[in-house]
Coordinates of C-alpha atoms in Angstrom, one line a residue:
X410 CA 0.0 0.0 0.0
X411 CA 2.9 2.4 0.9
X412 CA 4.7 1.6 -2.4
X413 CA 1.5 2.3 -4.3
X414 CA 0.9 5.6 -2.6
X415 CA 4.6 6.5 -3.3
X416 CA 4.1 5.7 -7.0
X417 CA 0.9 7.8 -7.1
X418 CA 2.7 10.8 -5.5
X419 CA 5.6 10.3 -7.9
X420 CA 3.3 10.2 -11.0
X421 CA 1.3 13.2 -9.7
X422 CA 4.6 15.1 -9.3
X423 CA 5.8 14.1 -12.8
X424 CA 2.5 15.0 -14.4
X425 CA 2.5 18.3 -12.6
X426 CA 6.1 19.0 -13.7
X427 CA 5.4 17.8 -17.3
X428 CA 2.3 19.9 -17.5
X429 CA 4.2 23.0 -16.4
X430 CA 6.9 22.3 -19.0
X431 CA 4.6 21.3 -21.8
X432 CA 2.1 24.1 -21.3
X433 CA 4.4 26.8 -22.7
X434 CA 5.3 24.7 -25.7
X435 CA 1.7 24.0 -26.5
X436 CA 0.8 27.6 -26.1
X437 CA 3.6 28.6 -28.3
X438 CA 2.4 26.2 -31.0
X439 CA -1.1 27.5 -30.7
X440 CA 0.0 31.1 -30.8
X441 CA 2.1 30.5 -33.9
X442 CA -0.9 29.0 -35.6
X443 CA -2.9 32.2 -34.7
X444 CA 0.0 34.4 -35.8
X445 CA 0.5 35.8 -32.3
X446 CA 3.9 35.9 -30.6
X447 CA 4.4 34.6 -27.0
X448 CA 5.4 38.2 -26.0
X449 CA 2.1 39.5 -27.3
X450 CA 0.1 36.9 -25.5
X451 CA 2.0 37.6 -22.2
X452 CA 1.2 41.3 -22.5
X453 CA -2.4 40.6 -23.2
X454 CA -2.7 38.3 -20.2
X455 CA -1.0 40.7 -17.9
X456 CA -3.2 43.5 -19.1
X457 CA -6.3 41.4 -18.5
X458 CA -5.1 40.3 -15.0
X459 CA -4.1 43.9 -14.1
X460 CA -7.4 45.5 -15.1
X461 CA -9.4 42.7 -13.6
X462 CA -7.7 42.9 -10.2
X463 CA -8.0 46.7 -10.4
X464 CA -11.7 46.4 -11.0
X465 CA -12.1 43.8 -8.2
X466 CA -10.3 45.9 -5.6
X467 CA -12.0 49.1 -6.7
X468 CA -15.4 47.4 -6.4
X469 CA -14.6 46.3 -2.9
X470 CA -13.4 49.7 -1.8
X471 CA -16.4 51.5 -3.3
X472 CA -18.8 49.2 -1.5
X473 CA -17.0 49.8 1.8
X474 CA -17.2 53.6 1.2
X475 CA -20.9 53.2 0.2
X476 CA -21.7 51.4 3.5
X477 CA -19.8 54.0 5.5
X478 CA -21.6 56.9 3.8
X479 CA -25.0 55.2 4.2
X480 CA -24.3 54.6 7.9
X481 CA -23.3 58.2 8.4
X482 CA -26.5 59.5 6.7
X483 CA -28.7 57.0 8.5
X484 CA -27.5 57.9 12.1
X485 CA -25.8 61.3 11.6
X486 CA -23.0 59.4 13.3
X487 CA -20.3 62.1 13.2
X488 CA -22.5 64.8 14.7
X489 CA -23.6 62.7 17.7
X490 CA -22.2 62.5 21.2
X491 CA -20.6 59.2 22.3
X492 CA -23.7 58.1 24.2
X493 CA -26.0 58.7 21.2
X494 CA -23.6 56.8 19.0
X495 CA -23.5 53.8 21.4
X496 CA -27.3 53.5 21.5
X497 CA -27.3 52.8 17.8
X498 CA -25.9 49.4 18.8
X499 CA -28.9 47.3 19.8
X500 CA -29.3 43.8 21.4
X501 CA -26.3 41.5 21.0
X502 CA -24.4 44.2 19.0
X503 CA -24.2 46.3 22.1
X504 CA -22.7 43.4 24.0
X505 CA -20.0 42.8 21.4
X506 CA -19.0 46.4 21.3
X507 CA -19.1 46.8 25.1
X508 CA -16.5 44.0 25.5
X509 CA -14.4 45.8 22.8
X510 CA -14.5 48.9 25.0
X511 CA -13.5 47.0 28.1
X512 CA -10.5 45.6 26.3
X513 CA -9.3 49.1 25.4
X514 CA -9.8 50.3 29.0
X515 CA -7.8 47.4 30.5
X516 CA -4.3 48.3 31.7
X517 CA -2.9 45.6 29.4
X518 CA -4.1 43.3 26.7
X519 CA -3.3 40.2 28.9
X520 CA -5.3 41.6 31.8
X521 CA -8.2 42.5 29.5
X522 CA -8.3 38.9 28.1
X523 CA -8.2 37.5 31.6
X524 CA -11.1 39.7 32.8
X525 CA -13.2 38.5 29.8
X526 CA -12.5 34.9 30.3
X527 CA -13.3 35.2 34.0
X528 CA -16.1 37.8 33.7
X529 CA -18.2 38.3 36.8
X530 CA -19.1 42.0 36.3
X531 CA -21.6 41.6 33.5
X532 CA -24.3 39.2 34.7
X533 CA -25.4 38.9 38.3
X534 CA -24.6 35.7 40.1
X535 CA -22.8 34.3 37.1
X536 CA -19.1 34.1 36.0
X537 CA -18.8 33.6 32.3
X538 CA -16.0 33.0 29.8
X539 CA -17.1 35.8 27.4
X540 CA -14.5 35.0 24.8
X541 CA -15.7 31.5 24.4
X542 CA -19.4 32.1 25.0
X543 CA -19.7 35.0 22.7
X544 CA -16.9 34.3 20.2
X545 CA -15.1 37.5 20.9
X546 CA -12.1 36.8 18.7
X547 CA -13.0 39.7 16.4
X548 CA -13.0 42.1 19.3
X549 CA -9.6 40.7 20.5
X550 CA -8.1 41.3 17.0
X551 CA -9.7 44.7 16.7
X552 CA -8.4 45.9 20.0
X553 CA -4.9 44.6 19.3
X554 CA -4.8 46.3 15.9
X555 CA -6.2 49.6 17.4
X556 CA -3.5 49.7 20.1
X557 CA -0.6 48.3 18.0
X558 CA -1.2 50.7 15.1
X559 CA -1.1 53.7 17.3
X560 CA -4.6 54.7 16.2
X561 CA -5.6 56.2 19.6
X562 CA -4.4 59.6 18.5
X563 CA -5.8 59.4 15.0
X564 CA -9.3 57.9 15.2
X565 CA -11.9 57.1 17.8
X566 CA -12.4 53.5 18.8
X567 CA -16.0 53.3 17.4
X568 CA -14.9 54.5 14.0
X569 CA -12.0 52.1 14.0
X570 CA -14.3 49.2 14.9
X571 CA -17.0 49.8 12.4
X572 CA -14.4 50.7 9.8
X573 CA -12.9 47.2 10.1
X574 CA -16.4 45.7 9.6
X575 CA -17.1 47.8 6.5
X576 CA -13.6 46.9 5.1
X577 CA -14.4 43.2 5.5
X578 CA -17.6 43.8 3.6
X579 CA -15.5 45.2 0.8
X580 CA -13.4 42.1 0.9
X581 CA -16.6 40.1 0.7
X582 CA -17.6 41.8 -2.5
X583 CA -14.1 41.5 -3.9
X584 CA -14.1 37.7 -3.2
X585 CA -17.4 37.3 -5.0
X586 CA -16.0 39.3 -7.9
X587 CA -13.0 37.1 -8.2
X588 CA -15.1 33.9 -7.9
X589 CA -17.3 34.9 -10.8
X590 CA -14.2 36.0 -12.8
X591 CA -12.5 32.7 -12.3
X592 CA -15.6 30.7 -13.3
X593 CA -16.4 32.7 -16.4
X594 CA -13.0 33.9 -17.5
X595 CA -14.1 37.5 -17.8
X596 CA -14.1 40.2 -15.1
X597 CA -17.3 41.6 -16.6
X598 CA -19.1 38.8 -14.7
X599 CA -17.5 40.2 -11.5
X600 CA -18.9 43.6 -12.2
X601 CA -22.3 42.2 -12.7
X602 CA -22.0 40.2 -9.5
X603 CA -21.2 43.3 -7.5
X604 CA -24.1 45.2 -9.1
X605 CA -26.6 42.5 -8.2
X606 CA -25.2 42.2 -4.7
X607 CA -25.6 45.9 -4.0
X608 CA -29.1 46.1 -5.5
X609 CA -30.2 43.1 -3.4
X610 CA -28.4 44.4 -0.3
X611 CA -31.4 43.7 2.0
X612 CA -31.2 40.0 1.1
X613 CA -27.4 39.6 0.8
X614 CA -26.2 41.1 4.2
X615 CA -27.3 41.9 7.7
X616 CA -25.0 44.9 8.0
X617 CA -28.0 47.3 8.3
X618 CA -29.4 45.6 11.4
X619 CA -26.3 44.6 13.4
X620 CA -22.8 45.8 12.4
X621 CA -20.8 43.8 15.0
X622 CA -22.7 40.5 14.4
X623 CA -20.5 37.5 14.0
X624 CA -21.8 36.9 10.4
X625 CA -20.5 40.3 9.3
X626 CA -17.0 39.4 10.6
X627 CA -17.0 35.8 9.3
X628 CA -18.7 35.6 5.9
X629 CA -16.0 37.7 4.1
X630 CA -13.5 35.0 5.0
X631 CA -15.9 32.3 3.8
X632 CA -16.2 34.2 0.5
X633 CA -12.4 34.2 0.2
X634 CA -12.4 30.5 1.0
X635 CA -14.9 29.8 -1.8
X636 CA -12.9 31.9 -4.3
X637 CA -9.7 30.0 -3.4
X638 CA -11.6 26.7 -3.5
X639 CA -13.0 27.6 -7.0
X640 CA -9.5 28.1 -8.3
X641 CA -8.2 25.0 -6.5
X642 CA -10.8 22.7 -8.1
X643 CA -9.9 23.8 -11.7
X644 CA -8.2 21.2 -13.8
X645 CA -6.0 23.5 -15.8
X646 CA -4.0 24.8 -12.9
X647 CA -0.2 25.0 -12.6
X648 CA 1.5 23.9 -9.4
X649 CA 2.3 27.3 -8.1
X650 CA -1.3 28.5 -8.4
X651 CA -2.5 25.3 -6.9
X652 CA -0.3 25.7 -3.8
X653 CA -1.4 29.3 -3.4
X654 CA -5.1 28.3 -3.6
X655 CA -4.5 25.5 -1.1
X656 CA -2.8 27.8 1.4
X657 CA -5.6 30.4 1.0
X658 CA -8.3 27.7 1.5
X659 CA -6.5 26.5 4.7
X660 CA -6.1 30.0 6.2
X661 CA -9.6 31.3 5.3
X662 CA -11.3 28.1 6.5
X663 CA -9.7 28.3 9.9
X664 CA -10.3 32.0 10.3
X665 CA -13.9 31.6 9.3
X666 CA -14.3 28.9 11.9
X667 CA -12.8 31.1 14.6
X668 CA -15.0 34.1 13.8
X669 CA -18.5 32.5 14.0
X670 CA -19.8 29.8 16.3
X671 CA -22.1 28.5 13.6
X672 CA -19.5 28.4 10.8
X673 CA -19.1 24.6 10.9
X674 CA -22.7 24.2 9.7
X675 CA -22.0 26.2 6.6
X676 CA -18.8 24.2 6.1
X677 CA -20.9 21.0 6.4
X678 CA -23.0 22.2 3.5
X679 CA -19.8 22.8 1.5
X680 CA -18.5 19.4 2.5
X681 CA -21.7 17.7 1.2
X682 CA -21.2 19.6 -2.1
X683 CA -17.7 18.3 -2.4
X684 CA -18.8 14.8 -1.5
X685 CA -21.4 14.8 -4.3
X686 CA -18.9 16.3 -6.7
X687 CA -16.5 13.5 -5.9
X688 CA -19.3 10.9 -6.2
X689 CA -20.0 12.0 -9.7
X690 CA -16.3 11.7 -10.5
X691 CA -16.3 15.3 -11.6
X692 CA -13.3 16.4 -9.5
X693 CA -9.9 14.9 -8.6
X694 CA -10.4 12.8 -5.6
X695 CA -7.0 13.8 -4.2
X696 CA -8.0 17.4 -4.2
X697 CA -11.3 16.8 -2.5
X698 CA -9.7 14.8 0.3
X699 CA -7.1 17.5 0.8
X700 CA -9.9 19.9 1.6
X701 CA -11.3 17.3 4.0
X702 CA -8.0 17.3 5.8
X703 CA -8.2 21.1 6.0
X704 CA -11.6 20.7 7.7
X705 CA -10.1 18.2 10.2
X706 CA -7.1 20.4 11.0
X707 CA -9.3 23.5 11.4
X708 CA -11.7 21.6 13.7
X709 CA -8.9 20.3 15.8
X710 CA -7.1 23.6 16.1
X711 CA -10.3 25.4 16.7
X712 CA -11.2 23.0 19.5
X713 CA -7.9 23.7 21.2
X714 CA -8.0 27.5 20.8
X715 CA -11.7 27.9 21.6
X716 CA -11.3 26.6 25.1
X717 CA -12.1 23.0 24.1
X718 CA -15.3 23.9 22.4
X719 CA -17.4 20.7 22.5
X720 CA -19.7 22.0 19.8
X721 CA -16.9 21.3 17.2
X722 CA -16.5 17.7 18.3
X723 CA -20.2 17.0 17.9
X724 CA -20.6 19.0 14.7
X725 CA -22.0 17.2 11.6
X726 CA -19.0 18.4 9.7
X727 CA -16.6 16.3 11.8
X728 CA -18.9 13.3 11.5
X729 CA -19.2 13.5 7.8
X730 CA -15.5 14.2 7.1
X731 CA -14.4 11.4 9.5
X732 CA -16.7 9.0 7.8
X733 CA -15.4 9.9 4.4
X734 CA -11.8 9.7 5.4
X735 CA -12.5 6.3 7.0
X736 CA -14.2 5.1 3.8
X737 CA -11.1 6.0 1.9
X738 CA -8.9 4.0 4.2
X739 CA -11.3 1.1 3.8
X740 CA -11.1 1.3 0.1
X741 CA -7.3 1.1 0.2
X742 CA -7.5 -2.0 2.3
X743 CA -10.2 -3.9 0.4
X744 CA -7.7 -5.7 -1.9
X745 CA -6.6 -8.0 1.0
X746 CA -9.8 -10.0 0.6
X747 CA -10.3 -10.9 4.2
X748 CA -13.7 -11.5 5.7
X749 CA -13.4 -8.3 7.7
X750 CA -12.5 -6.3 4.6
X751 CA -15.5 -7.6 2.8
X752 CA -17.7 -6.6 5.8
X753 CA -16.1 -3.2 5.8
X754 CA -16.7 -2.9 2.1
X755 CA -20.4 -3.4 2.7
X756 CA -20.4 -0.8 5.4
X757 CA -18.6 1.6 3.0
X758 CA -21.1 1.1 0.3
X759 CA -24.0 1.6 2.7
X760 CA -22.3 4.8 4.0
X761 CA -21.8 6.4 0.7
X762 CA -24.7 5.2 -1.4
X763 CA -27.4 6.0 1.2
X764 CA -26.4 9.6 1.1
X765 CA -26.0 9.9 -2.7
X766 CA -28.5 7.6 -4.3
X767 CA -31.4 10.0 -4.1
X768 CA -29.5 13.1 -5.3
X769 CA -27.7 10.9 -7.9
X770 CA -31.1 9.9 -9.4
X771 CA -32.3 13.5 -9.6
X772 CA -29.1 15.2 -10.7
X773 CA -27.5 12.6 -13.1
X774 CA -30.1 13.8 -16.4
X775 CA -29.2 17.2 -15.5
X776 CA -25.4 16.6 -15.8
X777 CA -25.8 14.7 -19.0
X778 CA -27.8 17.6 -20.4
X779 CA -25.1 20.1 -19.2
X780 CA -22.3 18.0 -20.7
X781 CA -24.1 17.5 -24.1
X782 CA -22.8 15.6 -27.1
X783 CA -19.3 16.1 -28.5
X784 CA -18.9 18.7 -31.3
X785 CA -16.7 18.5 -34.3
X786 CA -12.9 18.6 -33.7
X787 CA -12.7 22.1 -35.4
X788 CA -15.0 23.7 -32.8
X789 CA -13.2 24.9 -29.6
X790 CA -14.2 27.1 -26.6
X791 CA -14.0 24.0 -24.5
X792 CA -16.5 22.3 -26.9
X793 CA -19.4 23.3 -24.8
X794 CA -18.7 20.8 -22.1
X795 CA -19.0 23.1 -19.2
X796 CA -20.6 20.4 -17.0
X797 CA -17.2 18.7 -16.8
X798 CA -15.6 21.6 -15.0
X799 CA -15.5 20.6 -11.3
X800 CA -15.5 24.2 -10.0
X801 CA -18.7 25.0 -11.9
X802 CA -20.5 21.8 -10.7
X803 CA -19.4 22.5 -7.2
X804 CA -21.0 26.0 -7.2
X805 CA -24.2 24.6 -8.7
X806 CA -24.5 22.0 -6.0
X807 CA -23.5 24.4 -3.3
X808 CA -26.1 27.0 -4.4
X809 CA -28.8 24.4 -4.6
X810 CA -28.1 23.2 -1.0
X811 CA -28.1 26.8 0.3
X812 CA -31.3 27.5 -1.6
X813 CA -33.0 24.5 0.1
X814 CA -31.9 25.9 3.5
X815 CA -33.2 29.3 2.6
X816 CA -36.6 27.9 1.7
X817 CA -36.7 26.1 5.0
X818 CA -35.4 29.0 7.1
X819 CA -36.1 32.6 6.1
X820 CA -33.1 33.7 8.1
X821 CA -30.7 31.8 5.7
X822 CA -31.6 33.9 2.7
X823 CA -28.6 36.2 3.2
X824 CA -26.3 33.3 2.9
X825 CA -27.8 32.1 -0.3
X826 CA -28.5 35.3 -2.3
X827 CA -24.9 36.4 -2.8
X828 CA -24.0 33.1 -4.5
X829 CA -27.2 33.4 -6.6
X830 CA -25.9 36.8 -7.8
X831 CA -22.5 35.3 -8.5
X832 CA -23.9 32.3 -10.3
X833 CA -26.3 34.4 -12.4
X834 CA -23.5 36.7 -13.5
X835 CA -21.4 33.8 -14.5
X836 CA -24.3 32.4 -16.5
X837 CA -24.7 35.4 -18.7
X838 CA -21.0 36.2 -19.1
X839 CA -19.5 32.8 -19.7
X840 CA -18.9 31.9 -23.4
X841 CA -18.7 28.2 -22.5
X842 CA -22.1 28.2 -21.0
X843 CA -23.5 29.8 -24.2
X844 CA -21.8 27.1 -26.2
X845 CA -23.4 24.4 -24.1
X846 CA -26.8 26.1 -24.7
X847 CA -26.2 26.1 -28.4
X848 CA -25.4 22.4 -28.3
X849 CA -28.7 21.8 -26.6
X850 CA -30.4 23.8 -29.4
X851 CA -28.3 22.1 -32.1
X852 CA -27.5 25.5 -33.6
X853 CA -25.8 25.2 -37.0
X854 CA -26.9 28.3 -39.0
X855 CA -24.4 30.6 -37.2
X856 CA -20.9 29.9 -36.1
X857 CA -21.3 29.0 -32.4
X858 CA -18.0 30.3 -31.1
X859 CA -18.6 33.8 -32.7
X860 CA -22.1 33.9 -31.4
X861 CA -21.1 32.8 -27.9
X862 CA -18.4 35.5 -27.7
X863 CA -20.8 38.2 -28.9
X864 CA -23.6 37.2 -26.5
X865 CA -21.2 36.8 -23.5
X866 CA -20.3 40.5 -24.1
X867 CA -23.5 42.0 -25.3
X868 CA -26.0 40.5 -22.8
X869 CA -24.1 41.5 -19.6
X870 CA -23.4 45.0 -21.2
X871 CA -27.2 45.5 -21.8
X872 CA -28.0 44.2 -18.3
X873 CA -25.4 46.5 -16.8
X874 CA -26.7 49.6 -18.5
X875 CA -30.3 48.8 -17.5
X876 CA -29.2 48.3 -13.9
X877 CA -27.2 51.6 -14.0
X878 CA -30.2 53.5 -15.4
X879 CA -32.7 52.1 -13.0
X880 CA -30.9 51.7 -9.7
X881 CA -27.9 54.1 -9.7
X882 CA -30.2 57.2 -9.2
X883 CA -31.9 55.4 -6.3
X884 CA -28.5 54.6 -4.6
X885 CA -27.4 58.2 -5.0
X886 CA -30.6 59.5 -3.6
X887 CA -30.2 57.1 -0.7
X888 CA -26.8 58.4 0.1
X889 CA -27.7 62.1 -0.3
X890 CA -30.8 62.2 2.0
X891 CA -30.4 62.5 5.7
X892 CA -32.5 60.1 7.7
X893 CA -33.8 61.1 11.1
X894 CA -32.4 59.2 14.1
X895 CA -33.5 60.7 17.4
X896 CA -34.1 58.7 20.6
X897 CA -34.1 61.1 23.5
X898 CA -35.9 58.7 25.9
X899 CA -33.1 56.1 25.7
X900 CA -30.5 58.8 26.1
X901 CA -32.3 60.2 29.2
X902 CA -32.6 56.7 30.7
X903 CA -28.9 56.0 30.3
X904 CA -28.0 59.4 31.6
X905 CA -30.1 58.9 34.7
X906 CA -28.6 55.5 35.4
X907 CA -25.0 56.9 35.1
X908 CA -25.8 59.8 37.5
X909 CA -28.3 58.4 39.9
X910 CA -28.0 54.6 40.2
X911 CA -25.7 53.1 42.8
X912 CA -22.5 51.5 41.5
X913 CA -23.6 48.1 42.9
X914 CA -27.0 48.2 41.2
X915 CA -28.2 45.3 39.1
X916 CA -30.8 46.1 36.4
X917 CA -33.5 43.7 35.1
X918 CA -35.6 44.1 31.9
X919 CA -35.7 42.8 28.4
X920 CA -32.5 41.2 27.2
X921 CA -32.2 43.7 24.3
X922 CA -32.4 46.7 26.6
X923 CA -30.0 45.1 29.1
X924 CA -27.4 44.9 26.3
X925 CA -27.6 48.6 25.7
X926 CA -27.5 49.4 29.4
X927 CA -24.3 47.3 29.8
X928 CA -22.7 49.1 26.9
X929 CA -23.7 52.7 27.7
X930 CA -23.4 52.6 31.5
X931 CA -21.3 49.6 32.4
X932 CA -23.7 48.6 35.2
X933 CA -24.4 44.9 35.9
X934 CA -27.5 43.3 34.4
X935 CA -29.5 40.2 35.2
X936 CA -29.7 38.9 31.6
X937 CA -28.3 39.3 28.1
X938 CA -29.5 38.6 24.6
X939 CA -27.5 35.4 24.4
X940 CA -29.1 32.1 23.3
X941 CA -26.3 29.6 23.4
X942 CA -26.4 29.1 27.2
X943 CA -29.3 27.2 28.9
X944 CA -29.1 29.2 32.1
X945 CA -29.2 32.5 30.2
X946 CA -32.1 31.3 28.1
X947 CA -34.0 30.4 31.3
X948 CA -33.2 33.7 32.8
X949 CA -34.5 35.6 29.8
X950 CA -37.8 33.6 29.9
X951 CA -38.2 34.3 33.6
X952 CA -37.5 38.0 33.5
X953 CA -39.8 38.4 30.5
X954 CA -42.6 37.5 32.9
X955 CA -42.8 41.2 33.8
X956 CA -44.9 41.5 30.7
X957 CA -47.2 38.6 31.6
X958 CA -50.3 38.2 33.8
X959 CA -48.5 37.2 37.0
X960 CA -48.8 38.5 40.5
X961 CA -46.6 41.1 42.1
X962 CA -45.3 38.5 44.5
X963 CA -44.3 36.1 41.7
X964 CA -42.4 38.8 39.8
X965 CA -40.7 40.0 43.0
X966 CA -39.5 36.4 43.8
X967 CA -38.1 36.0 40.2
X968 CA -36.2 39.3 40.2
X969 CA -34.8 38.9 43.7
X970 CA -33.6 35.4 42.9
X971 CA -31.2 37.0 40.4
X972 CA -30.2 39.8 42.9
X973 CA -31.8 42.5 40.7
X974 CA -32.2 45.9 42.4
X975 CA -33.9 47.9 39.6
X976 CA -36.5 47.0 37.1
X977 CA -37.0 48.7 33.7
X978 CA -40.4 48.5 32.0
X979 CA -40.6 49.3 28.3
X980 CA -43.8 50.7 27.0
X981 CA -43.0 49.5 23.5
X982 CA -43.3 45.9 24.7
X983 CA -46.1 46.4 27.2
X984 CA -48.3 48.3 24.8
X985 CA -47.1 46.5 21.6
X986 CA -49.7 46.4 18.8
X987 CA -48.4 43.8 16.4
X988 CA -49.8 43.2 12.9
X989 CA -50.6 39.6 13.8
X990 CA -52.1 38.8 17.2
X991 CA -50.4 35.8 18.9
X992 CA -46.9 36.8 17.8
X993 CA -46.3 39.6 20.3
X994 CA -44.2 39.0 23.4
X995 CA -47.1 39.3 25.7
X996 CA -49.2 36.9 23.6
X997 CA -46.4 34.3 23.6
X998 CA -46.2 34.7 27.4
X999 CA -49.9 34.3 27.9
X1000 CA -49.9 31.1 25.8
X1001 CA -46.9 29.7 27.6
X1002 CA -48.4 30.4 31.0
X1003 CA -51.8 28.9 30.1
X1004 CA -53.5 32.3 30.4
X1005 CA -54.9 32.0 26.9
X1006 CA -56.6 29.0 25.4
X1007 CA -57.3 28.7 21.7
X1008 CA -60.1 26.5 20.6
X1009 CA -61.5 26.3 17.1
X1010 CA -60.2 29.7 16.1
X1011 CA -61.5 31.4 19.3
X1012 CA -59.2 32.6 22.1
X1013 CA -60.3 32.6 25.7
X1014 CA -58.3 34.5 28.4
X1015 CA -58.3 33.8 32.0
X1016 CA -56.1 35.0 34.9
X1017 CA -57.0 36.4 38.2
X1018 CA -54.1 38.9 37.8
X1019 CA -53.8 41.8 35.4
X1020 CA -50.8 42.3 33.2
X1021 CA -47.9 43.1 35.5
X1022 CA -46.4 45.9 33.3
X1023 CA -49.9 47.7 33.3
X1024 CA -50.8 47.1 37.0
X1025 CA -47.5 48.3 38.4
X1026 CA -48.1 51.7 36.9
X1027 CA -51.2 52.1 39.0
X1028 CA -49.2 52.5 42.2
X1029 CA -51.6 50.6 44.4
X1030 CA -51.1 47.7 46.8
X1031 CA -49.6 45.1 46.6
X1032 CA -47.4 46.5 43.8
X1033 CA -46.2 49.5 45.8
X1034 CA -45.2 47.1 48.6
X1035 CA -42.6 45.4 46.4
X1036 CA -41.6 48.2 43.9
X1037 CA -41.0 51.9 44.1
X1038 CA -41.0 54.0 41.0
X1039 CA -37.9 56.2 40.8
X1040 CA -37.8 57.4 37.2
X1041 CA -40.0 57.5 34.1
X1042 CA -40.3 59.1 30.7
X1043 CA -42.5 58.5 27.7
X1044 CA -40.8 55.1 26.9
X1045 CA -39.4 53.7 30.1
X1046 CA -40.5 53.2 33.7
X1047 CA -37.8 52.4 36.3
X1048 CA -38.7 50.8 39.6
X1049 CA -36.5 50.1 42.6
X1050 CA -37.0 46.6 44.0
X1051 CA -37.6 47.0 47.7
X1052 CA -35.4 45.0 50.0
X1053 CA -37.6 45.6 53.0
X1054 CA -41.3 45.1 52.3
X1055 CA -43.8 47.3 54.1
X1056 CA -47.3 46.1 53.3
X1057 CA -49.9 48.8 53.0
X1058 CA -53.7 48.4 53.3

């Protein structure tokens, strides 16, 4: 087995070397036939590469500037005070940025990391490893860069932070540009990809809703990984380019896994795509298994550096890749012919076929149709056999799988739409795809190569001009108009807390508001908008009872069990008028508590207590026995939780 493997590696090395040596000779012969010198072809390729890279980088930079300008116009960010800027971060975004602030305030980076990993100043009665629990590696990197680059005297921390996120979005767009360019062979497809990405921005990114979210930090690295993987899967690739793509896939895969706690699920979808690609014998098996090794290495290293994150050990990615690697080992040992090897062979067949048989049946007419029938020897442009290119088939499978997830889960649309834009741009800009279409139509009246080249230039040009005419004025209008952002009630609440609340105070309320209080004031809270910890989920459910039909005594017991000293009631939740009844917070609480029963389309409510958030505002017994109102405005009511109860008649 070892000698066979050595022979395989030797043949692969010889083939790679021979292809590198033979490729220039073949190109020279082809160029001589066309009357073009090698020097002319070299200049042409360099010019194409230079202008394509320039267009890709420019597209990314312009998108980053567009996001920054839109953010400034939306929030009037530069004209706001620090407190007003910070309240633009809502929910979990506020928590991420608050830890970034704490790192910058720490006397040293090491001390800051220690305080985050042993954090007992954020949530009452709970010590958490915030770096592990909230995946704060982006904040660690941002704080190091901010301090190491000497940016303290040049730019404010908030601008540096959001500037990195906007810059990553520019890299995201550039990576999609390059992927479409590699697939189609023309950077015109990349321009069209960027245009569709920006036009469909509400479906391609969540940057509008939550700038510091983990997805905004992680997905640009995944896009870079996909671009490198696209190049790595190409058949006509020299050794230097193959090594570069391999290293880029390795680095971006690991970085993506470190930036987002749910990254391994998206990599699992990618691994399934590669498995199907290998099952159809459309890619080099050695390359596919090299990617599997990258997954295993990234999982192992991520497990160690993420404080032994058990989620990576039980991830479907590890299970799939381990099974596939095991099946490969079994295949290599099947020649021995022992009873055990035959038994393992049956297990291998069961493992592989049960996953692929259904999709094989559905997708195998499709690939035959894509491949088509061979043309005459005189016809080139890859002879219209685009279905034999592994990187193209990979993207088709990957996009289909992401589309299935998007149809099942609405929140997954932003993962799927960017690759739809990229694949659609490739479709209209690739001459090879037009050639395949002409083979389907059996076109003979017009020369297919000439027509394919004309259409691959004309169609995207027409689409580009139409998009420019329709959407460019809208984008410019969006950037030119100032949107109103004014939230004085929240500013007043935060100001009151910083001036009037005791240093040892613990605030209770909705998790989203608690995140803002933690960021803007630094005071301890009883809950946070985190949903990867069972205890915190239970806390959130319990504290949300302030909007249910529970007694004052029940709510008092819940709040004091978490050592809360102040309670904040939000009118927006208490008086919420949703478009669909039954989906509001108070409706969900009533159903969970059994205070509403639905029978045959009719709802029946019963509870001997009124809704707590309404009743507490009346200032009558027994509510005044447990709670004392200390502050209120149009949106918020703050109550001190009494430690000594004096019952009134």
